[in-house]
Coordinates of C-alpha atoms in Angstrom, one line a residue:
Chain A
M234 CA -60.7 14.4 -1.3
A235 CA -58.5 12.1 0.6
E236 CA -55.9 10.5 -1.6
N237 CA -53.7 7.7 -0.8
S238 CA -50.4 9.1 0.0
G239 CA -48.2 8.3 -2.9
T240 CA -49.8 5.2 -4.0
D241 CA -51.0 6.5 -7.3
P242 CA -49.3 4.2 -9.8
A243 CA -49.2 6.9 -12.4
V244 CA -47.2 9.1 -10.1
N245 CA -44.7 6.7 -8.7
T246 CA -42.9 6.0 -11.9
N247 CA -39.7 4.5 -10.5
A248 CA -41.4 2.4 -7.9
D249 CA -44.1 1.2 -10.1
E250 CA -44.0 -2.4 -9.1
N251 CA -43.7 -1.5 -5.5
A252 CA -46.6 0.9 -5.7
A253 CA -48.7 -1.7 -7.4
K254 CA -48.4 -3.7 -4.2
G255 CA -50.1 -1.0 -2.2
G256 CA -48.8 0.8 0.8
T257 CA -46.6 3.8 1.2
I258 CA -43.2 4.0 -0.3
I259 CA -40.5 4.3 2.2
M260 CA -36.9 5.0 1.8
V261 CA -34.7 2.4 3.5
T262 CA -31.0 2.7 3.7
V263 CA -29.1 -0.5 2.8
K264 CA -25.7 -0.6 4.2
T265 CA -22.8 -2.9 3.5
P266 CA -19.5 -2.5 5.3
K267 CA -18.3 -0.4 2.5
D268 CA -21.3 0.9 0.7
K269 CA -24.6 2.6 1.3
E270 CA -27.7 2.9 -0.9
E271 CA -31.1 4.3 -0.4
I272 CA -33.8 2.1 -1.7
A273 CA -37.4 3.0 -2.2
I274 CA -39.7 0.2 -1.3
S275 CA -43.3 -0.2 -0.4
E276 CA -43.7 -0.6 3.3
D277 CA -45.9 -3.6 2.8
S278 CA -43.3 -5.4 0.9
S279 CA -42.0 -8.8 1.7
V280 CA -38.3 -9.2 2.4
A281 CA -38.1 -11.1 -0.9
Q282 CA -39.4 -8.1 -2.8
F283 CA -37.0 -5.9 -1.0
K284 CA -34.2 -8.2 -1.9
E285 CA -35.2 -8.0 -5.5
E286 CA -34.7 -4.2 -5.5
I287 CA -31.4 -4.6 -3.6
S288 CA -30.1 -7.1 -6.0
K289 CA -30.6 -4.7 -8.8
R290 CA -29.0 -1.8 -7.1
F291 CA -26.0 -3.7 -5.7
K292 CA -25.8 -5.9 -8.8
A293 CA -25.7 -9.1 -6.8
K294 CA -27.8 -12.1 -7.1
Q295 CA -30.8 -12.3 -4.8
D296 CA -29.7 -15.5 -3.2
Q297 CA -26.4 -13.9 -2.2
L298 CA -28.0 -11.2 -0.2
V299 CA -28.3 -11.5 3.6
L300 CA -30.2 -8.7 5.3
I301 CA -29.9 -7.8 8.9
F302 CA -32.1 -5.5 10.8
A303 CA -31.9 -4.7 14.5
G304 CA -29.8 -7.8 15.1
K305 CA -32.0 -10.2 13.2
I306 CA -31.6 -11.9 9.8
L307 CA -34.5 -11.1 7.5
K308 CA -36.0 -14.1 5.9
D309 CA -37.4 -14.0 2.5
G310 CA -40.9 -14.8 3.6
D311 CA -41.0 -12.1 6.3
T312 CA -42.4 -8.7 5.6
L313 CA -40.7 -5.4 6.3
N314 CA -43.5 -4.5 8.5
Q315 CA -43.1 -7.5 10.8
H316 CA -39.6 -6.4 11.5
G317 CA -40.6 -2.8 12.1
I318 CA -38.6 -1.5 9.1
K319 CA -39.8 2.0 8.5
D320 CA -38.9 5.0 6.5
G321 CA -35.4 6.3 7.2
L322 CA -34.1 3.3 9.0
T323 CA -31.1 1.3 8.0
V324 CA -30.8 -2.3 7.1
H325 CA -27.4 -4.1 7.0
L326 CA -26.5 -6.1 3.9
V327 CA -24.0 -8.8 3.5
I328 CA -23.3 -10.2 0.0
K329 CA -22.2 -13.7 0.2
T330 CA -20.0 -15.2 -2.5
S331 CA -22.1 -18.3 -2.7
P332 CA -25.5 -19.1 -1.3
K333 CA -24.1 -22.3 0.2
A334 CA -23.8 -22.3 3.9
S335 CA -20.3 -23.9 4.1
G336 CA -17.7 -21.7 5.6
G337 CA -15.0 -22.6 3.1
S338 CA -16.8 -21.6 0.0
T339 CA -18.3 -18.4 1.3
S340 CA -15.0 -17.1 2.3
Q341 CA -13.0 -18.1 -0.6
A342 CA -10.9 -15.8 -2.7
S343 CA -10.9 -13.3 0.1
A344 CA -7.6 -12.1 1.4
P345 CA -6.8 -14.7 3.9
S346 CA -4.9 -14.4 7.1
P347 CA -1.2 -14.9 6.5
G348 CA 0.0 -18.4 6.4
V349 CA -2.4 -21.3 6.8
S350 CA -4.9 -21.7 4.1
S351 CA -3.7 -18.6 2.4
S352 CA -2.1 -20.4 -0.4
N353 CA -5.4 -22.2 -1.1
R354 CA -7.4 -19.1 -1.3
S355 CA -4.9 -16.8 -2.8
T356 CA -4.3 -19.2 -5.5
A357 CA -7.9 -19.1 -6.3
G358 CA -7.5 -15.4 -6.7
A359 CA -4.1 -15.5 -8.2
G360 CA -5.2 -16.0 -11.7
N361 CA -6.2 -19.6 -11.9
P362 CA -9.7 -19.2 -13.1
P363 CA -11.8 -20.8 -10.4
P364 CA -14.6 -23.1 -11.4
A365 CA -17.4 -21.0 -10.2
S366 CA -18.0 -17.9 -12.1
T367 CA -18.5 -15.8 -9.0
A368 CA -15.6 -17.4 -7.2
N369 CA -13.5 -14.3 -7.2
Q370 CA -16.3 -12.1 -6.1
S371 CA -15.8 -11.0 -2.6
Q372 CA -18.6 -9.5 -0.9
G373 CA -18.4 -6.2 0.7
T374 CA -16.5 -7.7 3.6
G375 CA -13.1 -8.3 2.2
P376 CA -10.8 -7.9 -0.8
S377 CA -10.1 -11.0 -2.8
A378 CA -6.7 -12.4 -2.8
A379 CA -4.9 -10.5 -5.4
P380 CA -1.6 -11.4 -6.9
A381 CA 0.9 -8.9 -8.1
Q382 CA -1.0 -8.1 -11.2
P383 CA -2.3 -4.7 -10.7
G384 CA -5.6 -5.6 -12.2
N385 CA -6.0 -8.6 -10.0
L386 CA -5.1 -6.7 -7.0
L387 CA -7.7 -4.2 -7.5
S388 CA -10.3 -6.4 -8.8
G389 CA -10.5 -7.9 -5.4
F390 CA -11.0 -4.7 -3.7
G391 CA -14.6 -4.5 -3.4
D392 CA -18.0 -4.5 -4.8
L393 CA -17.2 -2.1 -7.5
S394 CA -15.1 -4.5 -9.6
N395 CA -16.7 -7.6 -8.5
L396 CA -20.2 -6.4 -9.0
A397 CA -19.3 -5.0 -12.3
G398 CA -17.9 -8.4 -13.1
L399 CA -21.1 -10.0 -12.1
G400 CA -23.0 -7.6 -14.2
M401 CA -21.0 -8.5 -17.2
G402 CA -21.7 -12.1 -16.6
S403 CA -18.1 -13.1 -17.4
S404 CA -17.3 -16.4 -16.0
N405 CA -13.6 -16.0 -16.5
F406 CA -11.6 -14.5 -13.7
M407 CA -9.0 -13.1 -16.1
E408 CA -11.6 -11.5 -18.2
L409 CA -13.1 -9.8 -15.2
Q410 CA -9.7 -8.5 -14.3
Q411 CA -9.2 -7.2 -17.7
Q412 CA -12.5 -5.4 -17.5
M413 CA -11.5 -4.1 -14.2
Q414 CA -8.3 -2.8 -15.6
R415 CA -10.1 -1.1 -18.4
Q416 CA -12.5 0.5 -16.0
L417 CA -9.7 1.7 -13.9
M418 CA -7.8 3.1 -16.8
S419 CA -10.7 5.1 -17.8
N420 CA -11.5 6.3 -14.4
P421 CA -8.6 7.2 -12.1
E422 CA -11.0 8.3 -9.5
M423 CA -12.1 4.8 -9.1
L424 CA -8.6 3.9 -8.2
S425 CA -8.3 6.5 -5.6
Q426 CA -11.6 5.6 -4.2
I427 CA -10.5 2.1 -4.0
M428 CA -7.3 3.1 -2.4
E429 CA -9.1 5.2 0.2
N430 CA -11.3 2.4 1.1
P431 CA -10.4 1.5 4.7
L432 CA -10.6 -2.2 3.8
V433 CA -8.0 -1.7 1.2
Q434 CA -5.9 0.2 3.5
N435 CA -6.3 -2.4 6.1
M436 CA -5.1 -5.0 3.8
M437 CA -2.3 -2.9 2.6
S438 CA -1.0 -2.2 6.0
N439 CA -0.5 -5.8 6.6
P440 CA 2.8 -6.5 5.0
D441 CA 2.7 -10.2 5.6
L442 CA -0.5 -10.4 3.8
M443 CA 0.7 -8.5 0.9
R444 CA 3.7 -10.6 0.6
Q445 CA 1.6 -13.7 0.7
M446 CA -0.4 -12.4 -2.1
I447 CA 2.5 -11.4 -4.2
M448 CA 4.3 -14.6 -3.8
A449 CA 1.2 -16.6 -4.7
N450 CA 1.3 -15.2 -8.2
P451 CA 3.2 -17.5 -10.4
Q452 CA 4.3 -14.7 -12.6
M453 CA 5.7 -13.0 -9.6
Q454 CA 7.5 -16.1 -8.7
Q455 CA 9.1 -16.1 -12.0
L456 CA 10.2 -12.6 -11.6
M457 CA 11.6 -13.4 -8.2
E458 CA 13.7 -16.2 -9.6
R459 CA 15.1 -13.9 -12.1
N460 CA 15.8 -11.1 -9.7
P461 CA 16.7 -12.1 -6.2
E462 CA 16.4 -8.5 -5.1
I463 CA 12.7 -8.8 -5.4
S464 CA 12.5 -11.5 -2.9
H465 CA 14.8 -9.6 -0.7
M466 CA 12.5 -6.7 -0.9
L467 CA 9.5 -8.8 -0.3
N468 CA 11.1 -10.2 2.7
N469 CA 11.7 -6.9 4.2
P470 CA 8.6 -5.9 6.0
E471 CA 9.7 -2.4 6.4
L472 CA 9.9 -2.0 2.7
M473 CA 6.6 -3.6 2.2
R474 CA 5.0 -1.3 4.6
Q475 CA 6.5 1.8 3.0
T476 CA 5.4 0.6 -0.3
M477 CA 1.9 0.0 0.9
E478 CA 1.8 3.4 2.4
L479 CA 2.7 4.9 -0.8
A480 CA 0.3 2.8 -2.6
R481 CA -2.3 4.1 -0.2
N482 CA -1.5 7.6 -0.7
P483 CA -2.2 8.9 -4.1
A484 CA -1.5 12.3 -3.0
M485 CA 2.0 11.4 -2.1
M486 CA 2.5 9.7 -5.4
Q487 CA 1.4 12.7 -7.3
E488 CA 3.7 14.7 -5.3
M489 CA 6.5 12.5 -6.3
M490 CA 5.5 12.7 -9.9
R491 CA 5.5 16.4 -9.9
N492 CA 8.9 16.5 -8.4
Q493 CA 10.1 14.1 -11.0
D494 CA 8.7 16.3 -13.7
R495 CA 10.4 19.3 -12.4
A496 CA 13.7 17.7 -12.0
L497 CA 13.3 16.2 -15.4
S498 CA 13.2 19.5 -17.1
N499 CA 16.1 20.7 -15.2
L500 CA 18.2 17.8 -15.9
E501 CA 18.3 18.5 -19.6
S502 CA 20.7 21.2 -19.0
I503 CA 23.4 19.0 -17.8
P504 CA 25.9 19.0 -20.7
G505 CA 26.6 15.7 -22.1
G506 CA 24.9 13.9 -19.4
Y507 CA 21.6 14.1 -21.0
N508 CA 22.6 12.3 -24.1
A509 CA 24.4 9.6 -22.1
L510 CA 21.4 9.1 -20.0
R511 CA 19.1 9.1 -22.9
R512 CA 21.1 6.4 -24.5
M513 CA 21.3 4.4 -21.4
Y514 CA 17.7 4.6 -20.9
T515 CA 16.7 3.7 -24.3
D516 CA 18.9 0.7 -24.2
I517 CA 17.7 -0.4 -20.9
Q518 CA 14.2 1.0 -20.9
E519 CA 12.8 -0.8 -23.8
P520 CA 13.8 -4.3 -23.0
M521 CA 12.9 -3.9 -19.4
F522 CA 9.7 -2.3 -20.1
S523 CA 8.6 -5.0 -22.5
A524 CA 9.9 -7.7 -20.2
A525 CA 7.9 -6.2 -17.4
R526 CA 5.0 -5.7 -19.5
E527 CA 4.7 -9.2 -20.7
Q528 CA 4.9 -10.4 -17.2
F529 CA 2.3 -8.1 -15.8
G530 CA 0.1 -8.0 -18.7
N531 CA -1.4 -4.8 -19.6
N532 CA -0.4 -2.1 -17.3
P533 CA -3.6 -0.5 -16.3
F534 CA -1.8 2.3 -14.6
S535 CA 0.0 3.5 -17.6
A536 CA -2.9 5.8 -18.1
L537 CA -2.7 7.0 -14.6
G538 CA 0.9 7.7 -14.6
G539 CA 1.0 9.3 -18.0
S540 CA 2.3 7.7 -21.2
P541 CA 5.5 5.8 -21.0
D542 CA 7.2 7.9 -23.5
G543 CA 6.0 11.2 -22.4
S544 CA 5.4 12.9 -19.3
G545 CA 8.0 11.1 -17.4
A546 CA 5.7 10.9 -14.5
Q547 CA 7.9 9.0 -12.2
P548 CA 6.1 8.4 -9.0
S549 CA 9.0 6.9 -7.4
R550 CA 6.7 5.7 -4.8
T551 CA 9.4 6.0 -2.3
E552 CA 11.4 9.1 -1.8
N553 CA 14.3 6.9 -2.1
R554 CA 14.1 6.8 -5.7
E555 CA 15.0 10.4 -6.2
P556 CA 17.9 11.2 -4.1
L557 CA 20.6 9.1 -5.4
P558 CA 23.8 10.5 -3.9
N559 CA 25.9 12.5 -6.2
P560 CA 28.4 10.1 -7.5
W561 CA 30.7 12.8 -8.6
G562 CA 31.5 13.9 -5.1
P563 CA 32.0 17.4 -4.3
S564 CA 33.3 18.4 -7.6
E565 CA 30.2 19.1 -9.4
S566 CA 32.0 20.4 -12.4
S567 CA 34.0 17.3 -13.0
T568 CA 34.6 16.1 -16.5
T569 CA 31.9 15.1 -18.8
E570 CA 33.3 11.7 -18.9
N571 CA 33.1 11.4 -15.3
R572 CA 29.6 12.6 -15.3
G573 CA 28.7 10.4 -18.2
A574 CA 30.1 7.4 -16.5
G575 CA 28.7 8.4 -13.2
S576 CA 25.3 8.9 -14.8
T577 CA 25.5 5.6 -16.4
A578 CA 26.5 4.0 -13.2
T579 CA 23.8 5.7 -11.4
T580 CA 21.4 4.9 -14.1
T581 CA 22.3 1.3 -13.9
T582 CA 22.3 1.4 -10.2
T583 CA 18.8 2.7 -10.3
T584 CA 18.0 0.2 -12.9
S585 CA 19.4 -2.6 -10.8
T586 CA 17.7 -1.1 -7.9
S587 CA 14.5 -1.2 -9.8
G588 CA 15.2 -4.9 -10.0
S589 CA 14.0 -4.9 -13.5
T590 CA 10.5 -5.0 -12.4
P591 CA 8.2 -2.2 -13.1
S592 CA 8.8 -1.1 -9.7
V593 CA 11.3 -2.1 -7.1
S594 CA 9.8 -0.1 -4.5
N595 CA 6.4 -1.5 -5.2
P596 CA 6.7 -5.1 -6.2
L597 CA 3.0 -5.3 -6.4
G598 CA 2.9 -3.0 -9.2
V599 CA -0.1 -1.3 -7.8
G600 CA -0.3 2.2 -8.9
S601 CA 3.3 2.0 -9.3
A602 CA 3.2 0.3 -12.5
T603 CA 3.7 3.8 -13.4
V604 CA 6.7 3.8 -11.3
G605 CA 8.1 1.2 -13.4
N606 CA 7.3 3.1 -16.5
G607 CA 8.7 6.2 -15.0
I608 CA 11.9 4.6 -14.2
F609 CA 12.4 3.6 -17.7
N610 CA 11.7 7.0 -18.9
S611 CA 14.7 9.0 -19.7
P612 CA 13.1 12.1 -18.4
G613 CA 12.4 10.3 -15.2
M614 CA 15.9 9.4 -14.6
Q615 CA 17.1 12.7 -15.6
S616 CA 15.0 14.3 -13.1
L617 CA 16.6 12.1 -10.6
M618 CA 20.0 13.2 -11.6
Q619 CA 19.0 16.8 -11.4
Q620 CA 17.5 16.4 -8.0
I621 CA 20.6 14.7 -6.8
S622 CA 22.8 17.5 -7.9
E623 CA 20.4 20.1 -6.7
N624 CA 19.4 18.8 -3.4
P625 CA 21.6 17.0 -1.1
Q626 CA 18.8 16.6 1.3
L627 CA 17.3 14.2 -1.1
M628 CA 20.3 12.1 -0.7
Q629 CA 19.9 12.2 3.0
N630 CA 16.4 11.1 2.6
M631 CA 17.2 8.3 0.4
L632 CA 20.0 7.0 2.5
S633 CA 17.9 7.2 5.6
A634 CA 15.4 4.8 4.1
P635 CA 16.1 1.6 5.8
Y636 CA 15.5 -0.7 3.0
M637 CA 17.4 1.4 0.6
R638 CA 20.4 1.1 2.7
S639 CA 20.1 -2.6 3.1
M640 CA 19.4 -2.9 -0.6
M641 CA 22.5 -1.0 -1.4
Q642 CA 24.5 -3.0 1.0
S643 CA 23.4 -6.3 -0.4
L644 CA 24.0 -5.0 -3.9
A645 CA 27.4 -3.7 -2.9
Q646 CA 28.4 -6.9 -1.2
N647 CA 27.2 -8.8 -4.0
P648 CA 28.4 -7.2 -7.2
E649 CA 27.3 -10.2 -9.1
I650 CA 23.7 -9.1 -8.7
A651 CA 24.5 -5.7 -9.9
S652 CA 26.2 -7.0 -12.9
Q653 CA 23.8 -9.8 -13.5
T654 CA 20.7 -7.7 -13.2
P655 CA 21.1 -5.5 -16.2
P656 CA 21.7 -8.5 -18.5
A657 CA 18.9 -10.4 -16.8
S658 CA 16.5 -7.7 -17.2
A659 CA 17.4 -6.8 -20.7
P660 CA 17.6 -10.1 -22.4
T661 CA 17.1 -8.7 -25.8
S662 CA 19.6 -6.0 -25.8
T663 CA 22.8 -5.3 -24.0
P664 CA 22.5 -2.5 -21.6
A665 CA 25.5 -0.3 -22.2
A666 CA 26.3 -0.3 -18.6
G667 CA 26.2 -4.0 -18.2
A668 CA 28.4 -4.6 -21.2
N669 CA 31.1 -2.2 -20.1
P670 CA 33.3 -3.7 -17.6
S671 CA 34.8 -0.5 -16.4
Q672 CA 31.4 0.9 -15.9
Q673 CA 30.4 -2.3 -14.1
Q674 CA 33.2 -1.7 -11.8
L675 CA 32.1 1.8 -11.4
I676 CA 28.7 0.6 -10.5
Q677 CA 30.0 -1.7 -7.9
Q678 CA 32.1 1.1 -6.5
M679 CA 29.2 3.4 -6.4
L680 CA 27.1 0.8 -4.7
Q681 CA 29.8 0.4 -2.2
M682 CA 30.0 4.0 -1.7
F683 CA 26.3 4.3 -1.2
A684 CA 26.2 1.5 1.2
G685 CA 29.4 2.5 2.8
G686 CA 28.7 6.2 2.7
S687 CA 25.5 5.9 4.5
Q688 CA 26.9 3.9 7.3
S689 CA 30.6 4.5 7.0
T690 CA 31.3 0.9 7.7
Q691 CA 34.3 0.9 5.5
T692 CA 37.0 3.4 5.2
P693 CA 37.8 4.7 1.8
E694 CA 41.0 2.9 1.9
V695 CA 39.4 -0.4 2.2
R696 CA 36.8 0.4 -0.4
F697 CA 39.3 1.6 -2.9
Q698 CA 41.8 -1.1 -2.1
Q699 CA 41.8 -2.4 -5.5
Q700 CA 42.0 0.9 -7.2
L701 CA 44.8 2.0 -5.0
E702 CA 46.7 -1.0 -6.0
Q703 CA 46.1 -0.3 -9.6
L704 CA 47.2 3.2 -9.3
S705 CA 50.4 2.4 -7.5
A706 CA 51.1 -0.2 -10.2
M707 CA 50.8 2.5 -12.7
G708 CA 53.4 4.5 -11.0
F709 CA 51.3 6.8 -8.9
I710 CA 53.2 6.3 -5.8
N711 CA 51.6 9.0 -3.6
R712 CA 49.1 6.9 -1.9
E713 CA 47.6 9.8 -0.1
A714 CA 46.9 11.6 -3.3
N715 CA 45.6 8.5 -4.9
L716 CA 43.2 8.0 -2.1
Q717 CA 42.0 11.5 -2.3
A718 CA 41.5 11.3 -6.0
L719 CA 39.6 8.1 -5.7
I720 CA 37.4 9.5 -3.1
A721 CA 36.7 12.5 -5.2
T722 CA 35.9 10.5 -8.2
G723 CA 34.0 7.9 -6.3
G724 CA 36.4 5.1 -7.2
D725 CA 36.6 5.9 -10.9
I726 CA 40.2 5.0 -11.8
N727 CA 40.3 6.9 -15.0
A728 CA 38.9 10.0 -13.5
A729 CA 41.2 9.7 -10.6
I730 CA 44.2 9.4 -12.9
E731 CA 43.2 12.5 -14.6
R732 CA 42.9 14.3 -11.4
L733 CA 46.3 13.1 -10.3
L734 CA 47.8 14.1 -13.6
G735 CA 46.1 17.4 -13.6
S736 CA 47.2 18.3 -10.2
Q737 CA 50.8 17.3 -10.5
P738 CA 52.7 20.4 -10.5
S739 CA 54.8 18.9 -7.7
Chain B
S584 CA -34.6 2.0 44.4
A585 CA -35.3 0.1 41.3
A586 CA -38.0 2.4 40.1
A587 CA -35.7 5.4 40.2
A588 CA -33.3 3.7 37.9
D589 CA -36.0 2.8 35.4
V590 CA -36.5 6.0 33.6
P591 CA -32.9 6.6 32.8
R592 CA -32.5 2.9 31.9
N593 CA -35.4 2.9 29.5
F594 CA -34.4 6.1 28.1
R595 CA -31.0 4.8 27.4
L596 CA -32.2 1.6 25.9
L597 CA -34.6 3.4 23.7
E598 CA -31.7 5.4 22.4
E599 CA -29.8 2.2 21.7
L600 CA -32.9 0.8 20.0
E601 CA -33.0 3.8 17.7
E602 CA -29.3 3.6 17.0
G603 CA -29.7 0.0 16.1
Q604 CA -32.5 0.8 13.7
K605 CA -30.6 3.6 12.1
G606 CA -27.5 1.6 11.6
V607 CA -25.2 3.7 13.6
G608 CA -21.7 2.4 13.4
D609 CA -19.8 0.9 10.6
G610 CA -22.3 -1.7 9.6
T611 CA -20.5 -4.7 10.9
V612 CA -22.7 -5.2 13.9
S613 CA -26.4 -4.9 14.3
W614 CA -28.8 -5.0 17.3
G615 CA -32.4 -4.6 18.2
L616 CA -35.1 -5.8 20.4
E617 CA -35.9 -9.5 20.3
D618 CA -39.6 -8.7 20.5
D619 CA -40.8 -5.3 19.5
E620 CA -43.6 -5.5 22.1
D621 CA -41.1 -6.0 24.9
M622 CA -41.9 -3.0 27.0
T623 CA -39.2 -3.8 29.5
L624 CA -36.5 -3.5 26.8
T625 CA -34.8 -6.5 28.3
R626 CA -34.2 -9.0 25.6
W627 CA -32.2 -8.0 22.7
R628 CA -30.8 -9.6 19.6
G629 CA -27.4 -8.9 18.2
M630 CA -25.7 -9.8 15.0
I631 CA -22.0 -9.7 14.2
I632 CA -20.7 -10.0 10.7
G633 CA -17.5 -12.1 10.8
P634 CA -14.5 -9.9 10.1
P635 CA -12.6 -10.4 6.8
R636 CA -9.3 -12.3 6.7
T637 CA -10.3 -14.4 9.5
I638 CA -11.9 -17.8 9.8
Y639 CA -15.1 -16.0 10.7
E640 CA -15.3 -14.1 7.5
N641 CA -18.7 -13.8 5.9
R642 CA -20.5 -15.6 8.6
M643 CA -23.2 -14.0 10.6
Y644 CA -23.3 -14.6 14.3
S645 CA -26.5 -14.2 16.1
L646 CA -26.4 -13.3 19.8
K647 CA -28.8 -12.8 22.6
V648 CA -28.2 -9.9 24.9
E649 CA -30.1 -9.3 28.1
C650 CA -30.1 -5.9 29.7
G651 CA -31.1 -6.4 33.3
P652 CA -33.0 -4.0 35.6
R653 CA -29.8 -2.3 36.6
Y654 CA -28.5 -1.7 33.2
P655 CA -26.5 0.3 32.3
E656 CA -25.0 0.3 35.7
T657 CA -24.4 -3.4 35.3
P658 CA -23.2 -5.0 32.1
P659 CA -25.6 -7.0 29.9
F660 CA -25.6 -10.7 29.8
V661 CA -24.4 -11.9 26.4
R662 CA -24.5 -15.3 24.7
F663 CA -24.0 -16.5 21.2
V664 CA -26.9 -18.2 19.5
T665 CA -24.9 -19.2 16.4
K666 CA -22.2 -21.8 17.3
I667 CA -18.8 -20.3 17.4
N668 CA -15.3 -21.4 18.5
L669 CA -13.9 -18.3 20.2
N670 CA -11.9 -17.8 23.3
G671 CA -14.1 -16.6 26.0
V672 CA -17.3 -18.2 24.7
H673 CA -18.4 -21.4 26.3
N674 CA -18.4 -24.2 23.9
S675 CA -21.5 -25.9 25.2
N676 CA -23.9 -23.0 25.3
G677 CA -22.4 -20.0 23.7
V678 CA -22.4 -18.0 26.9
V679 CA -19.8 -15.2 26.8
D680 CA -17.4 -15.2 29.7
T681 CA -17.5 -11.8 31.3
R682 CA -13.9 -12.0 32.2
A683 CA -12.8 -12.6 28.7
V684 CA -14.3 -9.5 27.2
S685 CA -12.8 -6.3 28.6
A686 CA -15.9 -4.3 27.8
L687 CA -17.8 -6.6 30.1
A688 CA -15.1 -7.1 32.6
K689 CA -14.5 -3.4 32.9
W690 CA -18.0 -2.3 32.1
Q691 CA -18.8 1.4 32.3
N692 CA -22.3 2.8 32.1
S693 CA -21.3 4.7 29.0
Y694 CA -20.8 1.5 27.2
S695 CA -23.6 0.0 25.2
I696 CA -24.7 -3.1 23.4
R697 CA -23.0 -1.9 20.3
V698 CA -19.7 -1.6 22.2
V699 CA -20.0 -5.1 23.4
L700 CA -20.8 -6.5 20.0
Q701 CA -17.9 -4.6 18.4
E702 CA -15.5 -5.8 20.9
L703 CA -16.6 -9.4 20.3
R704 CA -15.9 -8.8 16.7
R705 CA -12.5 -7.4 17.5
L706 CA -11.8 -10.5 19.4
M707 CA -12.4 -12.5 16.3
M708 CA -9.6 -10.7 14.7
C709 CA -7.0 -11.5 17.4
K710 CA -4.2 -13.8 16.5
E711 CA -5.3 -16.3 19.0
N712 CA -8.8 -16.5 17.5
M713 CA -8.7 -15.7 13.9
K714 CA -7.7 -19.2 12.8
L715 CA -9.6 -21.4 15.1
P716 CA -11.5 -24.1 13.3
Q717 CA -15.2 -23.4 13.3
P718 CA -18.3 -25.6 13.4
P719 CA -20.2 -25.8 10.1
E720 CA -22.1 -22.6 9.4
G721 CA -25.6 -22.2 10.6
Q722 CA -25.5 -24.4 13.7
I723 CA -26.9 -23.0 16.8
Y724 CA -26.7 -23.7 20.5
T725 CA -29.6 -25.6 21.8
N726 CA -29.3 -25.3 25.5

């Protein structure tokens, strides 16, 4: 006999309440700018009933939902029928942050356009728990202002985190972020999903915006005070852009990490250097790491990047991290001391480069909190060294990175920074490099060499002026030979002296 | 003659109707017939979701679009229903200035209602527009 198509309540188990209202069940696609769900609903339903289903699926409150079909807003009292909503059609959904109709509140906590009211909004997102529990929830239309905290950054990025936060009923912004972080830690795919989201990418490709957000974070501001390099970096749009690109591209990051790992294992074979590096890193790594950690709270990405002590996953987000130029010049087989000193210097250089934040190349700490971890891993740095010695091309790459160059230059010109940074970043222990004046000098010289070497703005004579004077005061009167030795050793006086002595048959 | 253009016109508009109902596009604009019984397929409604990171964020802008008898050879007539402060939109009545919107100014018959709506949305993201102070949400033009 004729049966109602699909209206038998016993059959439609998952659409019971809908079936009870009579009418066929239809599948309607509900689409937000970043999400899409198919919802089963009775075709006779009212818009209010439809919203009920939607609110469950999208984990948003019913009064936050705005439905649009064929250019019209669906009012609660309307029926689906009256708008012609049938099986297989698509309804657009906008989830508002608050049901109020005022423009300010509905758009709050979303990443604002740079300047203007950005401070207002980004502060809301920056970790000051806003009064409304849902204040940091952005609808599907935009990421919330996220400060440098990785968790914060990501928690803004879309329905996932926000809705989850809603679901958990937490009224505390920080709590939500924590939860978000935990979720992320357990699910790296979520991260890459988030990263791939065009909205995220949009936001990330806007360096001004990113900078605003970062600067709005009080913790970040503290960091910036301690380490002027960070503000330098933040002010460099080129750098930000590169950072963002890397943040966006998990594949590239993984690539970096793999390279690091490889180089790591190779580096162990360098005689003497390994131990020196190991020491260096342990001295510098721990204090920095804990300093960074306390600033950024839990590092949600440590899980992503591998444990801090282990894999040495060093996603140096920017290729620049890897190819530090070979500080020992052409003579690869120079003395251990040389190498040790050079490694130290390089280490410290990198350390200073890292600006004692988890990641210099990625001040945001997004995804590159692992970078920070990696940097502090002995294995990570070792891989760097190895790569340097193995692959001159890397050096080229690094030097060609615009910001790297300017970073080097500014560091070179301002040796105070270089010498300040290690102590600043390792308040609880003295980094060996920082404490050792001769090594400090070496660092400076190296920096000068990096900066100078990439652009040749200074002749070796100028750069090694001081060393030349010292050498001649010591009795090495052959200026030419002195200069050559200095160049070969990268400005290391002791090593240069050895060279000179060793080659003094005449 | 006008009759000869009707079939392709209606066919085309029916296609646009279907696309509107199926949510073709990125979900930031929506369009459909004002009145489902309108056999002439002339009067349409559009909706633009204000783009993020602009002053228009999270607002929904309702529009009226009129596709004349010579559509798609001629561009549609577009006006905002929801009040908006946007360059190219008359402050008094929400009418969109054809010269200000390149999709309308340089209309091609391959364009569609969706194209026009999307361009208006893009205009909201322009530097010159994205921070313009806006009237309170929910107000509409009355004339």
